[in-house]
Amino acid sequence: MPRLLIADDHPLFRAALRQSALHALPDGDIQEAPDLPATLDALAEEPDIDLVLLDLHMPGSRGLSGLAALRGQHPAVAVLVVSAHDEPRVIRRALDHGASGFISKSADPEQIANAIRTVLDCGQWVPPHLSDSVAATPSDPSDSELAARLARLTEQQYRVLGLLAEGLLNKQIADRLGIQERTVKAHATAIFEKLEVRNRTQAGVLLRSLDLADPAHAD
């Protein structure tokens, strides 16, 4: 029985995705998560989830950062990105960061169901009307390199990185995560080493390179 996780912060859209998923997989086990931390927690607790339908813009994730974190920490799980960003360049970047497919939030239920079936069959899905444009869009080597660096981080280190990028001080991060300040410092040191940067500013720049403008919060 296929197991799916729908990760999106909008309850109504989660419900719509659930209906499409049930159309594709009437006997599927479908779970939901409203943000990136809950998504990562669900995958840690249920490692046999087969597919994640991932919103690019939700709490804890900006642009491609959530995809990078998920693929880095759970490389065996297929990811189908769901986004209002359906430009060929964005789709190409998502695929380069390890997504198995991409569907637009404007896609009809049948197309979403087809995308789910294709990815679960180990195929790759992009919107048919954009397939030629995506194929013609060159990959950026820096995306693949950054994905490899981020894959070295643990889940907690990724959370620390996100808070560092927001400009929080070590004590503020410790309070937010419920850990000791010296633990934050140890995580920061490990993050800088794994990302091959010297300080929090450079680490933040790397993470922000994954940002995508939220199209009027359409995601």
Backbone as a ProteinNet text record, in pm:
[ID]
protein_1_A
[PRIMARY]
MPRLLIADDHPLFRAALRQSALHALPDGDIQEAPDLPATLDALAEEPDIDLVLLDLHMPGSRGLSGLAALRGQHPAVAVLVVSAHDEPRVIRRALDHGASGFISKSADPEQIANAIRTVLDCGQWVPPHLSDSVAATPSDPSDSELAARLARLTEQQYRVLGLLAEGLLNKQIADRLGIQERTVKAHATAIFEKLEVRNRTQAGVLLRSLDLADPAHAD
[TERTIARY]
84.7	0	88.4	80.7	162.5	129.6	233.8	215.9	260.9	173.5	199.7	192.8	269	264.2	241.8	134.8	104.1	153.3	249.7	310.1	272.1	175.7	126.2	60.2	76.9	24.1	-120	-180.3	-318.2	-412.1	-498	-585.6	-672.6	-724.9	-811.9	-734.6	-610.8	-533.2	-487.2	-456.2	-423.7	-541.1	-661.2	-779.6	-795.3	-767.1	-776.6	-671.8	-550.2	-445.5	-480.7	-541.3	-582.3	-683	-777.5	-876.5	-810.5	-713.2	-641.8	-560	-497.9	-417.7	-505.3	-622.4	-713.5	-767.1	-780.3	-821.7	-714.3	-587.6	-476.6	-455.6	-475.4	-445.4	-559.3	-667.3	-782.9	-749.3	-648.3	-611.1	-488.1	-448.2	-327.1	-342	-231.1	-224.8	-171.7	-255.6	-220.7	-215.8	-101.7	-83.1	-64.8	-73.9	-61.2	32.1	97.8	184.2	169.3	158.6	134.4	259.6	376.9	499.8	618.9	737.8	854.9	896.6	902.5	939.2	848.1	717.4	624.6	647.8	686.9	716.9	837.2	943.8	1064.9	1039.8	959	925.9	847.5	752.4	671.9	758.8	855.6	944.6	1037.4	1077.4	1161.9	1084.3	955.3	872.6	820.8	804	749.2	844.7	958.1	1059.3	1017.1	904	861.1	761.7	748.9	667.4	729.9	647.5	696.6	710.1	621.4	617	571	638.2	597.2	552.6	433.4	387.6	422.7	520.3	583.6	553.3	492.4	472.4	606	640.8	768.1	765.1	646.8	636.5	542.9	601.9	524.4	616.5	564.9	650.9	769.4	888.6	1011	1078.1	1012.5	1067.8	1043.6	1150.6	1138.4	1199	1117.3	1171.1	1215.6	1336.9	1388.3	1454.4	1457.8	1530	1466.3	1332.9	1267	1294.1	1294	1326.3	1468.6	1561.6	1701.3	1715.8	1645.3	1652.8	1594.4	1480.2	1413	1496.5	1547.1	1626.9	1758.6	1814.7	1940	1924.7	1812.8	1793.5	1718.6	1642.5	1564.5	1577.9	1696.9	1721.5	1643.5	1593.2	1520.7	1374.3	1326	1185.2	1168.4	1075.7	1047.5	972.9	1001.6	937.9	874.7	747.7	675.5	645.4	713.1	695.9	562.6	492.6	364.8	378.9	365.5	394.1	321.5	299.1	248.2	360.4	484.9	601.1	617.7	555	565.8	649.2	748.4	840.9	942.2	983.7	1079.3	1206.2	1256.8	1380.7	1361.2	1247.6	1219.8	1204.3	1135.8	1118.1	1252.8	1338	1470.7	1549.2	1544.5	1616.7	1561.8	1429.8	1370.5	1417.8	1420.8	1468.1	1615.3	1694.7	1837.4	1860.9	1766.4	1778	1713.7	1679.2	1637.4	1490.2	1407.7	1265	1243.4	1145.2	1110	1006.4	950.3	850.6	803	721.7	672.3	531.4	438.9	304.1	265.4	195.2	150	26.3	12	-107.9	-233.9	-215	-331.1	-367.4	-292.6	-318.9	-454.7	-519.1	-647.9	-625.5	-727.7	-711.4	-659.1	-701.4	-655.6	-505.9	-457.7	-314.5	-233.9	-284.8	-216.6	-212.3	-323.6	-327.6	-227.6	-218.2	-122.1	21.1	47.3	181.8	218	124.4	148.8	178.7	97.9	120.2	256.4	291.8	418.2	537.3	536.4	649.5	658.7	546.2	549.1	597.7	583.7	636.1	781.3	845.6	987.5	1010.8	906.3	922.1	941.8	956	969.1	854.2	797.1	681.5	707.5	681.8	673.5	547	489.3	368.8	392.9	307.2	330.5	354	282.7	297.2	427.8	501.2	628.6	747.9	723.4	831.7	945.1	912.9	1017.8	1098.3	1029.3	1098.8	1190	1143.2	1225.5	1346.8	1325.8	1436.7	1541.5	1497.9	1590.8	1658.2	1616	1674	1797.3	1913.8	2036	2038.6	2103.5	2122.7	2230.5	2220.7	2322.9	2408.7	2536.8	2622.1	2623.8	2604.7	2607.7	2490.9	2377.5	2264.2	2298.5	2358.8	2395.7	2500.5	2594.1	2699	2640	2548.8	2486.6	2401.2	2329	2247.3	2334	2452.4	2543	2592.5	2618.8	2664.3	2553.5	2433.4	2322.1	2286.6	2311.8	2281.7	2367.2	2475.1	2562.8	2505.6	2408.4	2356.5	2256.7	2257	2153.1	2026.7	1916.4	1790.7	1803.6	1865.9	1880.5	1973.7	2080	2171.1	2099.5	2011.1	1936.8	1845.3	1784.9	1699.3	1781.4	1899.4	1988.1	2027.9	2060.5	2098.6	1987.8	1864.4	1753.5	1739.9	1762	1751.8	1871.7	1988.7	2105.3	2079.2	2019.2	1990.8	1889.5	1803.7	1707.1	1770.9	1897.1	1968	1957	1906.6	1893.7	2030	2045.1	2166.3	2163.6	2281.2	2289.5	2191.4	2181.3	2090	1944.6	1909.7	1773.1	1743.2	1841.7	1824.5	1808.2	1889.8	1881.1	1742.1	1690	1556.7	1449.5	1463.7	1364.7	1360.5	1478.5	1486.1	1486.5	1493.4	1493.8	1621.9	1734.7	1864.9	1957.7	2075	2169.3	2246.7	2292.5	2362.6	2491.4	2560.3	2684.2	2656.2	2536.8	2498.8	2477	2417.7	2400.1	2535.5	2631.1	2765	2830.2	2812.3	2869.6	2804.6	2672.5	2603.2	2653.1	2668.6	2713.3	2850.7	2940.6	3074.8	3067.3	2984.1	2968.8	2905.8	2809	2743.1	2842.7	2925.3	3022.4	3119.6	3160.1	3254.4	3189.9	3066.4	3000.1	2962.9	2929.3	2892.6	3013.7	3129.2	3254.4	3246.9	3197.9	3192.8	3263	3286.8	3363.7	3277.4	3157.6	3077.6	2928.9	2847.8	2702.1	2651.8	2721.5	2680.2	2689.3	2802.4	2819.7	2721.5	2695.5	2599.2	2459.6	2423.8	2293.5	2278.5	2386.8	2384.1	2358.3	2424.5	2403.1	2257.5	2201.5	2063.4	1966.9	1991.7	1901	1908.8	2015.1	2023.2	1914.9	1851.9	1743.3	1606.8	1603.2	1475.5	1409.8	1278.7	1198.2	1095.6	1069	968.4	833.9	768.6	636.2	535.2	475.5	386	254.4	256	136.1	82.4	178.3	142.5	54.4	72.6	-8	25.5	150.4	187.7	146.6
-119.6	0	124.8	208.1	329.6	423.9	489	583.3	720.8	818	953.6	1052	1159.2	1269.1	1397.7	1468.3	1596.3	1707.7	1785.7	1892.1	2027	2093	2222.1	2293.4	2424.9	2497.7	2544.6	2519.6	2561.2	2440.3	2435.5	2319.4	2286.9	2389.4	2363.1	2299.6	2345.1	2285.3	2145.3	2123.8	1987.3	1894	1942.3	1859.6	1828.4	1927.9	1905	1804.1	1815.8	1719.7	1579.7	1572.8	1442.3	1374.9	1451.9	1394.8	1343.8	1420.9	1376.1	1251.4	1247.9	1131.3	1007.7	1024.1	910.7	864.1	958	919.8	833.8	870.3	793	662	665.1	549.5	530.1	466.6	451.9	386.5	299.9	231.7	293.5	411.3	472.8	520.4	519.7	573.7	716	814.2	953.8	1030.3	1093	1176.1	1321.4	1412.6	1554.9	1622.6	1729.6	1811	1956.5	2050.2	2189.8	2274.9	2219.8	2298.4	2204.5	2263.3	2179.3	2099.9	2159.5	2077.9	1957.1	1976.3	1863.3	1759.8	1806	1714.2	1627.7	1691.7	1617.4	1523.3	1568.8	1481.8	1359.2	1380.9	1268.7	1167.1	1215.3	1124.4	1050.4	1116.6	1049.2	938.6	964	865.8	756.4	790.5	695.4	687.2	620.3	618.5	544.4	471.8	397.7	475.4	607.1	689.6	686.9	668.2	652.2	783.8	878.3	1000.7	1117.8	1231	1355.8	1453	1508.8	1618.9	1746.7	1819.4	1927	2064.8	2147.8	2289.1	2362.1	2450.9	2521.8	2635.7	2690.2	2802.3	2765.4	2732.8	2706.1	2732.9	2743.1	2771.9	2676.5	2734.9	2655.8	2634.3	2674.6	2652.9	2775.2	2821.1	2931.5	2885	2882.1	2839.8	2695.1	2672.5	2536.7	2484.3	2564	2522	2399	2393.5	2277.2	2150.2	2162.8	2048.4	2001.2	2096.1	2059.7	1987.5	2036.4	1972	1831.5	1818.7	1688.5	1586.3	1626	1534	1499.6	1596.7	1569.4	1470.4	1481.4	1398	1268.3	1265.4	1145.5	1118.8	1084.1	1070.6	958	862.4	750	783.2	895.4	931.8	1016.9	978.7	1057.4	1185.1	1292.5	1421.4	1475.7	1508.1	1572.8	1715.5	1811.4	1951.3	2003	2077.2	2138.2	2288.2	2366.4	2508.8	2591.4	2718.2	2812.9	2864.3	2838.5	2875.2	2770.9	2790.6	2690	2738.8	2824.8	2866.4	2754.7	2734.1	2627.1	2632.6	2752.7	2763.3	2710.5	2741.5	2692.9	2541	2489.2	2344	2275.1	2330.8	2273.1	2272.1	2381.2	2387.4	2284.3	2268.3	2169.2	2028.6	1997.8	1865.8	1847.3	1952.3	1943.5	1925.1	1971.6	1953.2	1822.5	1736.6	1602	1571.5	1666.9	1637.5	1535.4	1449.1	1350.8	1404.1	1519.2	1576.1	1710.2	1775.8	1909.3	1922	1966.7	1995.9	2135.9	2205	2339.7	2334.5	2435.7	2442	2468.2	2503.3	2522.1	2395	2286.3	2160.6	2103.7	2035.4	1974	1842.1	1791.5	1670.2	1549.9	1533.2	1418.3	1427.4	1548.5	1565.7	1539.3	1584.5	1557.7	1407.6	1340.1	1194.8	1124.7	1168.7	1109.7	1132.6	1251.3	1281.7	1189.7	1168.2	1080.1	938.1	887.6	751.9	740.4	839.9	835.9	833.1	919.8	926.6	799.5	746	621	503.4	515.2	412.4	440.9	529.1	564.2	647.3	713.1	803.1	946.2	1035.8	1178.8	1251.7	1348.7	1419.8	1569.8	1630.4	1775.5	1804.5	1922.6	1954	1932.7	1856.9	1823.9	1945.5	2054.7	2172.2	2246.1	2207.4	2272.6	2179.4	2055.4	1957	1997.9	2050.8	2091.9	2208.8	2304.9	2421.4	2381.4	2290	2243.8	2168	2082.5	2005.4	2096.3	2211.1	2303.9	2398.4	2395.4	2484.1	2418.7	2482.2	2419.4	2416.6	2315.3	2306.6	2405.1	2451.1	2536.8	2449.6	2431.5	2345.2	2385.3	2514.4	2558.6	2501	2474.1	2413.6	2272.6	2194.2	2057.2	2057	2150.7	2159.3	2196.6	2294.6	2335.9	2223.9	2152.3	2040.4	1936.8	1910.6	1812.8	1861.1	1989.4	2043	2035.7	2077.6	2076.3	1935	1838.1	1699.1	1649.2	1719.6	1679.3	1717.6	1808.3	1858.6	1762	1756.4	1683.1	1768.7	1708.1	1782.8	1901.1	1880.3	1989.4	2097.4	2056.9	2155.4	2238.9	2176.6	2252.4	2354.9	2317.7	2412.1	2528.5	2497.2	2603.2	2694.1	2635.9	2715.3	2811.8	2764.5	2851.5	2969.8	2946.6	3055	3148.2	3093.6	3178.8	3271.7	3217	3296.5	3407	3385.9	3488.7	3597.2	3576.7	3676.8	3659.8	3546.2	3524.6	3500.4	3547.1	3523.5	3382.1	3335.8	3199.2	3176.3	3273.5	3257.6	3249.6	3331.1	3327	3192.4	3140	3009.3	2900.8	2909.5	2811.3	2812.7	2932.9	2944.9	2890.6	2919.4	2876.1	2723.1	2660.7	2515.9	2436.7	2506.9	2437.3	2361.4	2417.7	2355.1	2456.3	2411.3	2500.3	2582.1	2699.5	2788.7	2725.5	2650.9	2588.3	2482.3	2423.2	2327.3	2398.5	2517.2	2597.1	2630.2	2670	2703.7	2582.6	2465.4	2343.6	2313.4	2331.3	2310.4	2409.6	2535.6	2638	2604.3	2560.2	2521.9	2408.7	2309.3	2196.1	2240.4	2331.6	2382	2453	2539.9	2614.3	2519.2	2415.6	2319.4	2241.7	2195.4	2114.6	2196.5	2323.7	2409	2476.3	2459.3	2516.7	2669.1	2726.1	2871.3	2908.3	3038.3	3083.6	3136.1	3183.3	3247.7	3238.5	3290.6	3281.8	3365.6	3474	3557	3478.9	3412.1	3332.6	3215.6	3155.2	3045.1	3094.5	3213.1	3269.7	3301.7	3350.7	3380.8	3253.5	3144.4	3017.2	2972.7	2979.7	2934.4	3023.6	3154	3246.4	3233.7	3171.4	3150.3	3053.7	2983.7	2891.3	2958	3084.9	3154.5	3172.4	3171.6	3208.8	3309	3411.2	3508.4	3438.8	3460.6	3401.1	3480.3	3421.5	3495.5	3530.8	3644.1	3690.5	3583.3	3506.2	3399.9	3295.1	3278.7	3178.1	3038.4	3019.6	2887.7	2872.8
0	0	0	-103.9	-108.8	6.3	57.2	166.9	120.6	135.4	88.7	204.6	192.4	287.9	209.7	242.7	179	270.6	223.7	303.8	244	306.4	257.8	375.2	381.6	497	478.9	362.6	340.7	351.3	453.1	472.7	351.2	284.9	170.6	55.6	35	-73.7	-36.1	92.7	135.8	107.4	134.3	110	-38.8	-124.4	-268.5	-314.9	-262	-297.3	-248.2	-130.8	-77.7	-172.3	-223.1	-314.5	-442.5	-493.7	-614.2	-585.2	-466.8	-429.4	-414.6	-355.9	-340.4	-475.7	-568.5	-704.2	-769.7	-745.4	-802.5	-728.8	-596.7	-511.6	-412.2	-451.7	-362.4	-228.9	-226.5	-102.6	-36.9	-81.1	-28.6	114.8	187.1	322.9	310.4	339.7	315.5	446.9	473.9	591.5	548	645.4	614.6	714	666.7	751.9	708.7	805.5	770.5	755.4	784.9	775.7	759.7	737.6	714	837.3	958.3	1075	1093.8	1076.4	1090.3	980.7	862.6	752.3	785.8	834.3	868.8	986.2	1082.7	1196.5	1149.5	1058.7	1008.5	935.5	859.3	787.2	882.2	990.6	1089.2	1160.5	1185.4	1255.3	1161.6	1034.2	936.1	817	833	726	599.9	606.2	487.5	401.4	424.5	335.5	196.2	94.9	-42.2	-117.6	-88.3	-168.4	-83.3	-100.8	-37	-145.3	-128.8	-213.1	-138.7	-188.2	-111.8	-167.9	-85	-115.5	-97.1	-189.3	-178.4	-77.7	-50.1	43.3	157.5	271.4	392.3	510.3	631.9	746.4	755.6	768.8	776.6	643.3	535.4	401.3	315.5	251.8	157.1	25.1	-78.2	-206.3	-203.1	-250.2	-263.4	-136.8	-30.7	89.8	154.8	156	214.7	136	3.7	-81.6	-55.3	-43.9	-18.8	114.5	216.9	348.3	344.4	280.8	275.6	198.6	83.1	3	71.7	143	211.6	325.5	398.5	516.7	486.8	377.8	343.4	193.1	148.8	4.3	-62.5	14.9	-45.1	-73.8	-21.5	-38.1	-163.9	-249.6	-369.9	-331.4	-403.3	-375.5	-502.9	-493.3	-601.9	-556.7	-616.8	-578.5	-631	-544.9	-581.1	-560.1	-667.3	-653.5	-758.1	-724.2	-822.8	-912.1	-874.2	-955.9	-1065.9	-1180	-1285.2	-1403.8	-1374.8	-1479.5	-1504.8	-1629.9	-1661	-1577.5	-1549	-1471.5	-1329.4	-1268.2	-1133.2	-1134	-1234.6	-1244	-1261.2	-1348	-1367.2	-1236.6	-1160.8	-1033.1	-935	-931.3	-840.8	-876.4	-1005	-1047.9	-1012.9	-1030.2	-998.4	-849	-766.9	-621.6	-576	-669.8	-632.9	-640.3	-684.5	-698.7	-809.8	-790.5	-893.1	-990.5	-958.1	-1046.3	-995.5	-1076.3	-1045.1	-1100.9	-1017.2	-1064.7	-1019.9	-1106.9	-1076.2	-987.1	-904.1	-820.1	-902.2	-1029.5	-1116.5	-1193.1	-1169.9	-1240.8	-1200	-1293.6	-1261.6	-1187.2	-1118.6	-1036.7	-1113.6	-1238.3	-1316.6	-1344.6	-1373.4	-1398.4	-1271.4	-1157.1	-1030.5	-1004.1	-1028.9	-1009.4	-1101.2	-1225.8	-1319.3	-1272.9	-1220	-1170.4	-1054.3	-963.2	-848.5	-895.9	-987.1	-1038.3	-1106.1	-1186	-1259.9	-1165.9	-1066.3	-973.7	-890.2	-846.5	-769.9	-854.4	-985.7	-1076.9	-1115.1	-1036.7	-1056.1	-1181.8	-1229.3	-1342.4	-1296.2	-1392.2	-1363.5	-1431	-1359.1	-1412.6	-1415.1	-1530.8	-1542.5	-1622.4	-1608	-1684.3	-1833.8	-1900.9	-2042	-2131	-2103.7	-2190.1	-2165.7	-2060.7	-2030.4	-2048.1	-2087.6	-2090.8	-2184.6	-2301.9	-2395.5	-2339.8	-2278.2	-2222.5	-2107.2	-2023.6	-1911.3	-1962.9	-2062.9	-2119.6	-2181.8	-2234.3	-2299	-2200.5	-2075.1	-1974	-1913.4	-1924.8	-1872.8	-1720.7	-1667.1	-1522.8	-1479.4	-1356.5	-1297.4	-1206.9	-1238.3	-1155.1	-1008.5	-981.3	-841.5	-762.7	-828.5	-758.9	-711.9	-799.7	-763.1	-653.1	-661.2	-559.1	-423.9	-423.3	-297.8	-240.3	-325.6	-278	-208.3	-263.5	-202.8	-67	-54.9	74.8	178.7	140.1	235	278.9	193.3	227.7	343.1	373.6	483.5	620.2	622.4	749.3	811.5	944.2	1015.8	1020.5	1062	1070.4	1165.2	1281.2	1377.2	1323.7	1255.5	1197.5	1092	1016.5	916.5	983.2	1094.6	1166.2	1220.3	1273.6	1322.4	1206.9	1092.8	976	936.4	935.1	899.4	993.2	1122.1	1220.2	1211.4	1180.5	1156.6	1038.5	933.6	814.3	843.2	944.2	982.9	1068.1	1107.4	1185.9	1335.9	1383.8	1527.4	1590.9	1713.8	1791.1	1848.6	1892.3	1945.4	2059.5	2150.5	2264.3	2217.1	2118.4	2065.8	1999.1	1927.9	1863.9	1969.5	2075.3	2183.2	2246.5	2271	2329.9	2235.1	2106.6	2008.2	1997	2001.8	1982	2111.9	2225.1	2353.2	2380.3	2337	2360	2425.3	2466	2531.6	2428.4	2472.3	2380.3	2328.3	2413.3	2366.6	2259.8	2266.4	2162.7	2029.8	2035.7	1914.2	1853	1938.7	1889	1822.8	1882.5	1824	1688.6	1681.7	1553.9	1449.1	1489.8	1394.8	1339	1426.2	1380.7	1279.3	1308.5	1216.2	1084.3	1092.3	971.6	880.9	940.3	859.9	791.1	863.3	805.9	691	712.3	609.4	485.8	506.6	393.7	330.2	393.9	343.8	339.4	450.5	466	596	614.3	730	843.6	811.6	915.7	882.8	975	959.4	842.4	813.3	700.1	569.7	549.4	427.8	423.4	539.1	544.2	506.6	556.5	523.8	376.4	316.3	172.8	92.3	131.9	62	70.8	191.8	208.5	131.3	134.6	65.9	-85.7	-136.3	-281.1	-328.8	-235.3	-268.9	-264.2	-222.2	-210.3	-346.6	-345.4	-460.8	-411.4	-490	-449.7	-437.6	-324.4	-304.3	-387.1	-490.9	-580.3	-512.8	-442.2	-370.5	-277.9	-218.1	-124.5	-190.6	-320.4	-390.3	-345.4	-295.8	-246.5	-102.9
[MASK]
+++++++++++++++++++++++++++++++++++++++++++++++++++++++++++++++++++++++++++++++++++++++++++++++++++++++++++++++++++++++++++++++++++++++++++++++++++++++++++++++++++++++++++++++++++++++++++++++++++++++++++++++++++++++++++

